[in-house]
Amino acid sequence: MKVSLEWLREFVDIEHTPEELAEILTHGGTEVDGIEHLNKGLEQIVVGEIATLERHPNADKLWICDVNLGDNKSATIVTGAQNLLVKDRVPVALPGTTLPDGLKIKVTKLRGVESSGMLCSTEELNIDPELGDPRSEGGIMILPSDAPLGATLDTLFGEGDSVLDLDLYPNRPDCLG
């Protein structure tokens, strides 16, 4: 059975970390098979703003974006996303970033144009699609227009919830309800 730590905190004051709580539950007779940390890896993803958006000269379905990252920093990123507009604030994974699914971002040439990073969708970041603008569906996540440029996504969305995977035994009916 999977249990959200945030959901538990609605009913009980819990000041322990997910790992501490898992150990307490295990010592109490409820085995914890695993802990899934949601929003993990967001400390490497930064907020950027689409400064320019141009069609790729060598591909019909690709776009070249100049992305403002704040503090006089920018990146040129090639994307296939069709839901972007100039001035959109978006999550940016720069070279060296590792996405939650383990994909490591590096500088790549796409059809002859160097791409220095990746614009990310909610699916790629493993976060709730409801956190983005409705235009995010099926494409790059659109962040609120007041999201600070260069800020990391963990500062916007917090650490996120943790989900405990409990292994319930038939001899513990008190845990089944």
PDB file of C-alpha atoms in Angstrom, residues 9-126:
ATOM      1  CA  ARG A   9       0.434  14.987   8.034  1.00  0.00           C
ATOM      2  CA  GLU A  10      -3.142  16.196   7.483  1.00  0.00           C
ATOM      3  CA  PHE A  11      -4.201  13.839  10.291  1.00  0.00           C
ATOM      4  CA  VAL A  12      -1.128  13.432  12.504  1.00  0.00           C
ATOM      5  CA  ASP A  13       1.729  15.740  13.496  1.00  0.00           C
ATOM      6  CA  ILE A  14       4.842  14.087  12.041  1.00  0.00           C
ATOM      7  CA  GLU A  15       8.173  15.820  12.505  1.00  0.00           C
ATOM      8  CA  HIS A  16      10.319  12.912  11.295  1.00  0.00           C
ATOM      9  CA  THR A  17      12.003  12.624   7.922  1.00  0.00           C
ATOM     10  CA  PRO A  18      10.550   9.966   5.614  1.00  0.00           C
ATOM     11  CA  GLU A  19      13.545   7.731   6.359  1.00  0.00           C
ATOM     12  CA  GLU A  20      13.087   8.092  10.141  1.00  0.00           C
ATOM     13  CA  LEU A  21       9.363   7.373   9.837  1.00  0.00           C
ATOM     14  CA  ALA A  22      10.088   4.273   7.731  1.00  0.00           C
ATOM     15  CA  GLU A  23      12.402   2.964  10.442  1.00  0.00           C
ATOM     16  CA  ILE A  24       9.828   3.663  13.174  1.00  0.00           C
ATOM     17  CA  LEU A  25       7.097   1.875  11.207  1.00  0.00           C
ATOM     18  CA  THR A  26       9.371  -1.100  10.519  1.00  0.00           C
ATOM     19  CA  HIS A  27      10.234  -1.413  14.224  1.00  0.00           C
ATOM     20  CA  GLY A  28       6.497  -1.262  14.969  1.00  0.00           C
ATOM     21  CA  GLY A  29       5.762  -4.226  12.715  1.00  0.00           C
ATOM     22  CA  THR A  30       4.824  -2.535   9.423  1.00  0.00           C
ATOM     23  CA  GLU A  31       7.506  -3.177   6.831  1.00  0.00           C
ATOM     24  CA  VAL A  32       8.365  -0.286   4.494  1.00  0.00           C
ATOM     25  CA  ASP A  33       9.436  -1.611   1.078  1.00  0.00           C
ATOM     26  CA  GLY A  34      10.577   1.740  -0.245  1.00  0.00           C
ATOM     27  CA  ILE A  35      10.329   5.509  -0.228  1.00  0.00           C
ATOM     28  CA  GLU A  36       9.632   7.545  -3.359  1.00  0.00           C
ATOM     29  CA  HIS A  37      10.643  11.200  -3.119  1.00  0.00           C
ATOM     30  CA  LEU A  38       8.534  13.326  -5.456  1.00  0.00           C
ATOM     31  CA  ASN A  39      10.007  16.500  -7.016  1.00  0.00           C
ATOM     32  CA  LYS A  40      13.489  15.010  -6.548  1.00  0.00           C
ATOM     33  CA  GLY A  41      16.143  16.542  -8.799  1.00  0.00           C
ATOM     34  CA  LEU A  42      14.448  19.931  -9.174  1.00  0.00           C
ATOM     35  CA  GLU A  43      17.408  21.693  -7.531  1.00  0.00           C
ATOM     36  CA  GLN A  44      19.269  21.372 -10.857  1.00  0.00           C
ATOM     37  CA  ILE A  45      16.487  22.786 -13.065  1.00  0.00           C
ATOM     38  CA  VAL A  46      16.359  26.588 -13.507  1.00  0.00           C
ATOM     39  CA  VAL A  47      13.707  29.051 -14.647  1.00  0.00           C
ATOM     40  CA  GLY A  48      14.306  30.579 -18.064  1.00  0.00           C
ATOM     41  CA  GLU A  49      12.326  32.925 -20.303  1.00  0.00           C
ATOM     42  CA  ILE A  50      11.938  32.418 -24.052  1.00  0.00           C
ATOM     43  CA  ALA A  51      13.572  35.550 -25.532  1.00  0.00           C
ATOM     44  CA  THR A  52      13.370  34.526 -29.194  1.00  0.00           C
ATOM     45  CA  LEU A  53      11.694  31.652 -30.987  1.00  0.00           C
ATOM     46  CA  GLU A  54      12.617  30.870 -34.596  1.00  0.00           C
ATOM     47  CA  ARG A  55      11.999  27.940 -36.925  1.00  0.00           C
ATOM     48  CA  HIS A  56      15.008  25.674 -37.391  1.00  0.00           C
ATOM     49  CA  PRO A  57      16.392  26.217 -40.922  1.00  0.00           C
ATOM     50  CA  ASN A  58      17.049  22.489 -41.453  1.00  0.00           C
ATOM     51  CA  ALA A  59      13.966  20.919 -39.824  1.00  0.00           C
ATOM     52  CA  ASP A  60      10.231  21.506 -40.147  1.00  0.00           C
ATOM     53  CA  LYS A  61       9.309  20.501 -36.595  1.00  0.00           C
ATOM     54  CA  LEU A  62      12.161  22.049 -34.606  1.00  0.00           C
ATOM     55  CA  TRP A  63      12.499  25.514 -33.067  1.00  0.00           C
ATOM     56  CA  ILE A  64      15.585  27.457 -31.989  1.00  0.00           C
ATOM     57  CA  CYS A  65      15.067  29.362 -28.738  1.00  0.00           C
ATOM     58  CA  ASP A  66      17.256  31.938 -27.080  1.00  0.00           C
ATOM     59  CA  VAL A  67      16.488  31.524 -23.398  1.00  0.00           C
ATOM     60  CA  ASN A  68      17.164  34.270 -20.837  1.00  0.00           C
ATOM     61  CA  LEU A  69      18.389  32.685 -17.589  1.00  0.00           C
ATOM     62  CA  GLY A  70      18.776  35.902 -15.583  1.00  0.00           C
ATOM     63  CA  ASP A  71      22.024  37.525 -14.367  1.00  0.00           C
ATOM     64  CA  ASN A  72      23.006  38.285 -17.999  1.00  0.00           C
ATOM     65  CA  LYS A  73      23.107  34.552 -18.795  1.00  0.00           C
ATOM     66  CA  SER A  74      21.409  32.938 -21.755  1.00  0.00           C
ATOM     67  CA  ALA A  75      21.346  29.665 -23.652  1.00  0.00           C
ATOM     68  CA  THR A  76      20.444  28.636 -27.179  1.00  0.00           C
ATOM     69  CA  ILE A  77      18.240  25.549 -27.066  1.00  0.00           C
ATOM     70  CA  VAL A  78      16.715  23.539 -29.908  1.00  0.00           C
ATOM     71  CA  THR A  79      13.288  22.062 -29.129  1.00  0.00           C
ATOM     72  CA  GLY A  80      10.508  20.221 -30.870  1.00  0.00           C
ATOM     73  CA  ALA A  81       7.831  21.641 -28.564  1.00  0.00           C
ATOM     74  CA  GLN A  82       4.904  23.321 -30.289  1.00  0.00           C
ATOM     75  CA  ASN A  83       3.358  25.021 -27.234  1.00  0.00           C
ATOM     76  CA  LEU A  84       5.883  27.842 -26.672  1.00  0.00           C
ATOM     77  CA  LEU A  85       5.549  31.600 -27.065  1.00  0.00           C
ATOM     78  CA  VAL A  86       8.063  34.414 -26.620  1.00  0.00           C
ATOM     79  CA  LYS A  87       8.106  35.555 -22.942  1.00  0.00           C
ATOM     80  CA  ASP A  88       7.026  32.128 -21.620  1.00  0.00           C
ATOM     81  CA  ARG A  89       8.842  31.097 -18.449  1.00  0.00           C
ATOM     82  CA  VAL A  90       9.966  27.487 -18.694  1.00  0.00           C
ATOM     83  CA  PRO A  91      12.070  24.898 -16.799  1.00  0.00           C
ATOM     84  CA  VAL A  92      15.572  24.609 -18.270  1.00  0.00           C
ATOM     85  CA  ALA A  93      18.018  21.745 -17.776  1.00  0.00           C
ATOM     86  CA  LEU A  94      21.501  23.023 -18.586  1.00  0.00           C
ATOM     87  CA  PRO A  95      24.463  20.826 -19.590  1.00  0.00           C
ATOM     88  CA  GLY A  96      25.605  18.714 -16.637  1.00  0.00           C
ATOM     89  CA  THR A  97      22.095  18.421 -15.201  1.00  0.00           C
ATOM     90  CA  THR A  98      20.730  14.960 -14.471  1.00  0.00           C
ATOM     91  CA  LEU A  99      16.954  14.649 -14.882  1.00  0.00           C
ATOM     92  CA  PRO A 100      14.880  12.619 -12.381  1.00  0.00           C
ATOM     93  CA  ASP A 101      14.788   9.682 -14.837  1.00  0.00           C
ATOM     94  CA  GLY A 102      18.615   9.611 -14.925  1.00  0.00           C
ATOM     95  CA  LEU A 103      19.087  11.314 -18.324  1.00  0.00           C
ATOM     96  CA  LYS A 104      22.228  13.479 -18.256  1.00  0.00           C
ATOM     97  CA  ILE A 105      21.980  16.690 -20.294  1.00  0.00           C
ATOM     98  CA  LYS A 106      24.894  17.673 -22.520  1.00  0.00           C
ATOM     99  CA  VAL A 107      25.549  20.111 -25.355  1.00  0.00           C
ATOM    100  CA  THR A 108      24.278  18.513 -28.578  1.00  0.00           C
ATOM    101  CA  LYS A 109      24.021  19.464 -32.239  1.00  0.00           C
ATOM    102  CA  LEU A 110      20.544  19.019 -33.697  1.00  0.00           C
ATOM    103  CA  ARG A 111      20.458  19.312 -37.473  1.00  0.00           C
ATOM    104  CA  GLY A 112      23.568  21.493 -37.441  1.00  0.00           C
ATOM    105  CA  VAL A 113      22.544  23.851 -34.605  1.00  0.00           C
ATOM    106  CA  GLU A 114      24.145  23.528 -31.169  1.00  0.00           C
ATOM    107  CA  SER A 115      21.671  23.105 -28.309  1.00  0.00           C
ATOM    108  CA  SER A 116      22.996  24.053 -24.865  1.00  0.00           C
ATOM    109  CA  GLY A 117      20.396  22.379 -22.710  1.00  0.00           C
ATOM    110  CA  MET A 118      16.833  21.159 -22.727  1.00  0.00           C
ATOM    111  CA  LEU A 119      13.423  22.674 -22.025  1.00  0.00           C
ATOM    112  CA  CYS A 120      11.465  20.305 -19.777  1.00  0.00           C
ATOM    113  CA  SER A 121       7.919  18.988 -19.533  1.00  0.00           C
ATOM    114  CA  THR A 122       6.169  18.015 -16.291  1.00  0.00           C
ATOM    115  CA  GLU A 123       6.546  14.377 -17.333  1.00  0.00           C
ATOM    116  CA  GLU A 124      10.326  14.686 -17.746  1.00  0.00           C
ATOM    117  CA  LEU A 125      10.560  16.351 -14.333  1.00  0.00           C
ATOM    118  CA  ASN A 126       8.225  13.807 -12.709  1.00  0.00           C
TER     119      ASN A 126
END
